[in-house]
CSV table of C-alpha atoms and ligand atoms in Angstrom, one decimal:
chain,number,residue,atom,x,y,z
X,27,MET,CA,29.5,-38.8,-90.1
X,28,SER,CA,32.3,-41.6,-92.2
X,29,ASN,CA,34.1,-43.9,-89.6
X,30,LEU,CA,38.0,-43.6,-89.4
X,31,VAL,CA,38.9,-44.6,-93.0
X,32,ALA,CA,42.6,-44.5,-92.6
X,33,PRO,CA,44.2,-48.3,-93.1
X,34,LYS,CA,44.5,-49.9,-89.3
X,35,ALA,CA,48.1,-51.8,-88.0
X,36,GLY,CA,49.2,-54.2,-90.1
X,37,GLU,CA,47.4,-52.9,-93.1
X,38,GLN,CA,49.1,-51.5,-96.0
X,39,TYR,CA,48.5,-47.1,-96.6
X,40,ARG,CA,46.1,-47.0,-100.1
X,41,VAL,CA,45.5,-44.3,-102.3
X,42,LEU,CA,41.7,-44.3,-103.6
X,43,ALA,CA,41.2,-44.0,-107.4
X,44,ALA,CA,39.6,-41.8,-108.5
X,45,THR,CA,36.0,-43.0,-108.9
X,46,THR,CA,33.1,-41.5,-109.2
X,47,GLU,CA,32.2,-43.0,-105.4
X,48,ASN,CA,35.2,-41.5,-104.0
X,49,LEU,CA,35.2,-38.2,-105.5
X,50,GLN,CA,31.3,-38.0,-104.9
X,51,ARG,CA,32.1,-38.2,-101.0
X,52,ILE,CA,34.9,-36.2,-100.6
X,53,GLN,CA,32.3,-33.3,-102.9
X,54,GLU,CA,29.5,-34.2,-99.9
X,55,ARG,CA,31.6,-33.7,-96.6
X,56,TRP,CA,31.8,-29.9,-98.1
X,57,VAL,CA,28.4,-28.9,-97.7
X,58,GLY,CA,27.9,-27.6,-94.6
X,59,LEU,CA,31.4,-27.9,-93.7
X,60,LYS,CA,32.4,-23.8,-93.2
X,61,GLU,CA,29.7,-23.6,-90.6
X,62,ARG,CA,30.5,-26.7,-88.5
X,63,VAL,CA,34.6,-25.8,-88.1
X,64,GLU,CA,33.8,-22.8,-87.9
X,65,HIS,CA,31.3,-23.3,-84.7
X,66,LYS,CA,34.4,-26.0,-83.6
X,67,MET,CA,36.4,-22.4,-83.7
X,68,GLN,CA,33.7,-21.0,-81.2
X,69,ALA,CA,33.8,-22.9,-78.9
X,70,LEU,CA,38.2,-23.1,-79.1
X,71,ALA,CA,38.1,-19.1,-78.5
X,72,GLY,CA,36.3,-19.4,-75.0
X,73,LYS,CA,39.2,-21.6,-74.1
X,74,SER,CA,42.5,-20.1,-72.4
X,75,ARG,CA,45.7,-20.7,-74.8
X,76,ALA,CA,47.6,-18.5,-72.7
X,77,ALA,CA,50.0,-21.2,-71.8
X,78,GLU,CA,50.8,-21.8,-75.7
X,79,GLY,CA,52.4,-17.7,-75.9
X,80,ARG,CA,54.3,-18.7,-72.4
X,81,LEU,CA,55.9,-21.6,-73.8
X,82,VAL,CA,56.6,-19.9,-76.9
X,83,GLU,CA,58.1,-17.0,-74.5
X,84,GLN,CA,60.3,-19.6,-72.9
X,85,ALA,CA,61.5,-20.5,-76.5
X,86,ALA,CA,62.6,-17.5,-77.2
X,87,ARG,CA,64.4,-17.0,-74.5
X,88,ALA,CA,66.3,-20.1,-74.2
X,89,ALA,CA,70.2,-20.2,-74.7
X,90,SER,CA,70.6,-22.8,-77.4
X,91,GLY,CA,68.7,-24.2,-81.0
X,92,SER,CA,68.1,-27.6,-79.2
X,93,LYS,CA,66.6,-25.8,-76.0
X,94,ARG,CA,64.2,-23.6,-78.3
X,95,ILE,CA,63.1,-26.4,-80.0
X,96,PHE,CA,62.4,-27.9,-76.9
X,97,TRP,CA,59.7,-25.5,-75.9
X,98,LEU,CA,58.5,-25.1,-79.3
X,99,ARG,CA,57.6,-28.8,-79.2
X,100,LYS,CA,55.9,-27.8,-75.7
X,101,ALA,CA,54.1,-25.4,-77.1
X,102,ALA,CA,52.4,-27.2,-80.2
X,103,ASP,CA,51.8,-29.9,-77.8
X,104,ALA,CA,49.9,-27.1,-75.5
X,105,MET,CA,48.0,-26.1,-78.8
X,106,ALA,CA,47.0,-29.8,-80.2
X,107,ALA,CA,46.2,-30.4,-76.0
X,108,THR,CA,43.5,-27.5,-76.3
X,109,ALA,CA,42.2,-27.7,-79.9
X,110,GLY,CA,42.8,-31.8,-80.6
X,111,GLY,CA,39.3,-33.1,-78.5
X,112,LEU,CA,37.8,-31.1,-81.5
X,113,ALA,CA,39.7,-32.2,-84.2
X,114,ALA,CA,39.7,-35.5,-86.2
X,115,CYS,CA,42.8,-36.1,-85.8
X,116,ARG,CA,43.6,-39.9,-83.9
X,117,GLN,CA,46.2,-42.6,-82.8
X,118,GLY,CA,46.5,-44.9,-85.9
X,119,CYS,CA,45.8,-42.0,-88.7
X,120,SER,CA,48.7,-42.0,-90.6
X,121,HIS,CA,47.6,-39.4,-93.8
X,122,CYS,CA,49.8,-36.5,-92.8
X,123,CYS,CA,52.5,-38.5,-92.8
X,124,HIS,CA,52.1,-39.5,-96.6
X,125,ILE,CA,51.9,-35.7,-97.6
X,126,ALA,CA,54.9,-33.4,-97.5
X,127,VAL,CA,56.6,-32.7,-94.3
X,128,LEU,CA,58.7,-29.0,-94.4
X,129,VAL,CA,61.8,-29.5,-91.6
X,130,SER,CA,63.9,-26.7,-91.0
X,131,ARG,CA,68.0,-27.5,-90.7
X,132,ALA,CA,67.6,-26.5,-86.9
X,133,GLU,CA,64.8,-29.3,-86.4
X,134,ALA,CA,66.5,-31.7,-88.5
X,135,GLN,CA,69.6,-31.9,-86.6
X,136,VAL,CA,67.9,-31.9,-83.3
X,137,ILE,CA,65.3,-35.3,-85.2
X,138,ALA,CA,69.1,-36.6,-86.5
X,139,LYS,CA,71.2,-36.2,-82.5
X,140,GLU,CA,67.7,-38.0,-80.8
X,141,THR,CA,67.2,-40.5,-83.0
X,142,GLY,CA,71.0,-41.3,-84.4
X,143,VAL,CA,69.5,-41.2,-87.8
X,144,ALA,CA,72.6,-39.2,-90.5
X,145,LEU,CA,71.2,-36.3,-92.3
X,146,ASN,CA,71.5,-36.3,-95.9
X,147,PRO,CA,74.3,-33.5,-96.3
X,148,LYS,CA,72.4,-32.5,-99.9
X,149,ALA,CA,69.5,-31.7,-98.1
X,150,GLY,CA,68.6,-27.8,-97.5
X,151,LYS,CA,67.3,-27.6,-101.2
X,152,TYR,CA,64.6,-24.5,-99.8
X,153,THR,CA,65.1,-21.1,-97.8
X,154,MET,CA,63.0,-17.9,-97.5
X,155,HIS,CA,64.4,-16.4,-99.8
X,156,ASN,CA,64.3,-19.0,-102.7
X,157,ALA,CA,61.1,-20.8,-102.2
X,158,SER,CA,58.0,-20.3,-104.6
X,159,GLN,CA,54.5,-21.6,-104.7
X,160,GLY,CA,56.0,-24.0,-107.3
X,161,ASP,CA,57.9,-25.6,-105.4
X,162,ALA,CA,55.2,-26.1,-102.6
X,163,THR,CA,53.0,-28.0,-105.8
X,164,GLY,CA,56.0,-30.0,-107.2
X,165,ALA,CA,56.9,-30.9,-103.2
X,166,ALA,CA,53.6,-31.7,-102.7
X,167,LYS,CA,53.2,-34.3,-106.2
X,168,GLU,CA,56.6,-35.7,-105.2
X,169,THR,CA,55.5,-36.8,-101.5
X,170,PHE,CA,51.8,-37.6,-102.8
X,171,GLY,CA,51.2,-41.0,-101.1
X,172,LYS,CA,55.0,-41.8,-100.1
X,173,PRO,CA,55.5,-42.9,-96.8
X,174,CYS,CA,57.5,-40.9,-94.1
X,175,PRO,CA,60.4,-42.2,-93.4
X,176,PHE,CA,59.9,-42.7,-89.7
X,177,LEU,CA,56.5,-44.5,-90.4
X,178,ARG,CA,56.2,-47.9,-89.2
X,179,ASP,CA,53.2,-49.9,-89.2
X,180,GLN,CA,51.0,-47.0,-89.6
X,181,ALA,CA,52.1,-45.3,-86.9
X,182,CYS,CA,55.0,-42.7,-85.9
X,183,SER,CA,58.6,-44.2,-84.9
X,184,ILE,CA,59.7,-40.8,-83.2
X,185,TYR,CA,56.9,-39.3,-82.0
X,186,ASP,CA,59.0,-37.4,-79.1
X,187,SER,CA,61.1,-36.0,-81.7
X,188,ARG,CA,58.8,-35.6,-84.8
X,189,PRO,CA,59.0,-32.3,-86.3
X,190,LEU,CA,56.4,-29.1,-85.2
X,191,THR,CA,55.1,-29.5,-88.7
X,192,CYS,CA,53.5,-32.9,-87.8
X,193,ARG,CA,52.4,-31.8,-84.1
X,194,GLN,CA,50.9,-28.5,-85.6
X,195,LEU,CA,48.5,-30.5,-88.4
X,196,LEU,CA,45.0,-30.9,-87.1
X,197,ASN,CA,41.9,-31.5,-89.3
X,198,MET,CA,38.8,-29.5,-87.7
X,199,ASP,CA,36.4,-32.1,-89.6
X,200,GLU,CA,34.7,-35.1,-87.9
X,201,ASP,CA,36.6,-37.8,-89.3
X,202,ASP,CA,39.7,-37.9,-91.4
X,203,LEU,CA,37.5,-38.6,-94.8
X,204,LEU,CA,38.9,-35.1,-96.5
X,205,CYS,CA,42.6,-36.9,-95.3
X,206,GLN,CA,41.9,-39.3,-97.7
X,207,LEU,CA,44.4,-39.2,-100.8
X,208,ILE,CA,43.0,-39.7,-103.7
X,209,GLU,CA,44.8,-39.8,-107.3
X,210,GLY,CA,45.0,-36.6,-109.3
X,211,SER,CA,43.5,-34.4,-106.6
X,212,ALA,CA,45.5,-32.9,-103.7
X,213,PRO,CA,43.5,-33.4,-100.5
X,214,GLU,CA,41.6,-30.1,-99.3
X,215,VAL,CA,41.5,-30.3,-95.4
X,216,PRO,CA,39.8,-28.3,-92.9
X,217,TYR,CA,43.5,-28.0,-90.9
X,218,MET,CA,43.5,-25.5,-88.2
X,219,ASN,CA,45.1,-22.2,-88.8
X,220,THR,CA,48.3,-22.5,-86.7
X,221,LEU,CA,50.3,-19.9,-88.7
X,222,ASP,CA,51.2,-18.1,-85.3
X,223,HIS,CA,53.3,-20.8,-84.2
X,224,SER,CA,55.0,-21.6,-87.6
X,225,VAL,CA,55.8,-17.7,-87.7
X,226,ALA,CA,57.3,-17.7,-84.1
X,227,ALA,CA,59.1,-21.2,-85.1
X,228,VAL,CA,60.7,-18.8,-87.7
X,229,ALA,CA,61.8,-16.2,-86.0
X,230,ILE,CA,62.6,-17.9,-82.8
X,231,LEU,CA,64.5,-20.3,-84.7
X,232,GLY,CA,65.5,-18.2,-87.6
X,233,GLY,CA,64.9,-17.0,-91.1
X,234,HIS,CA,68.2,-17.8,-92.5
X,235,GLN,CA,68.5,-21.9,-92.6
X,236,ASP,CA,67.4,-23.8,-95.3
X,237,TYR,CA,64.4,-26.2,-95.5
X,238,ASP,CA,63.7,-29.5,-97.0
X,239,ASP,CA,60.7,-32.3,-96.7
X,240,ILE,CA,61.6,-34.9,-93.7
X,241,ARG,CA,62.0,-37.8,-96.7
X,242,ASN,CA,65.2,-35.9,-98.6
X,243,TRP,CA,66.5,-35.1,-94.8
X,244,PHE,CA,66.6,-38.4,-93.4
X,245,VAL,CA,67.3,-40.8,-96.7
X,246,SER,CA,68.8,-43.3,-95.2
X,247,ARG,CA,65.9,-44.3,-93.2
X,248,ALA,CA,64.5,-46.3,-95.4
X,249,PRO,CA,60.6,-46.2,-95.8
X,250,THR,CA,58.7,-49.7,-94.8
F,6,SF4,S1,57.8,-37.8,-88.2
F,6,SF4,FE1,56.5,-39.2,-87.6
F,6,SF4,S2,53.9,-37.5,-87.5
F,6,SF4,FE2,55.4,-36.8,-88.9
F,6,SF4,S3,55.1,-37.8,-90.8
F,6,SF4,FE3,56.7,-38.9,-90.2
F,6,SF4,S4,55.9,-40.4,-89.6
F,6,SF4,FE4,54.1,-38.9,-89.3
């Protein structure tokens, strides 16, 4: 297995060229990947995840939107604490800060309040009813390789306030090779299935609201 391929602090993030060598490294990693990830998921199945369920229940009972988000964050963090040791994700890795990061209005409002960064009044172009697969593909292309406005020196500058999406993304491979962005191809990463957390967040925060990429919610915070 390769070492971390993400740039270190002080280095520039780079989308790699689609050279035969780069593509071959990615291709080779897929050999036996399914079995390796399944093995990890079996190990995870033996761990108790009851705390996550309790925290989601607390979110559902909370009296305000900000309190609901507080408990949903705790639930996502509990999930990451249980599964994180099996994942490839490490401090200083910022690949997933260079892809689409979908955030609900309820969350964006809380992040705006906590960070003091103004919300873009024109953001919120997706809803549960109007979003299509084409939108997802378009958003993925639009944000490919583009840093999140809160990324500073390859680290999250709003770590305690980061979106649920950022907390839920866990690459279950051995290192970050498959997260590496290669020109002209969407990364295929064996992320842990955290659909239960995503569905709970929609149910608790409300399916009626609008969503957008973090770069559109916070345009005033220009990436460096
Ligand atoms: S909010 Fe933080 S963790 Fe999430 S994409 Fe932006 S910089 Fe990365």
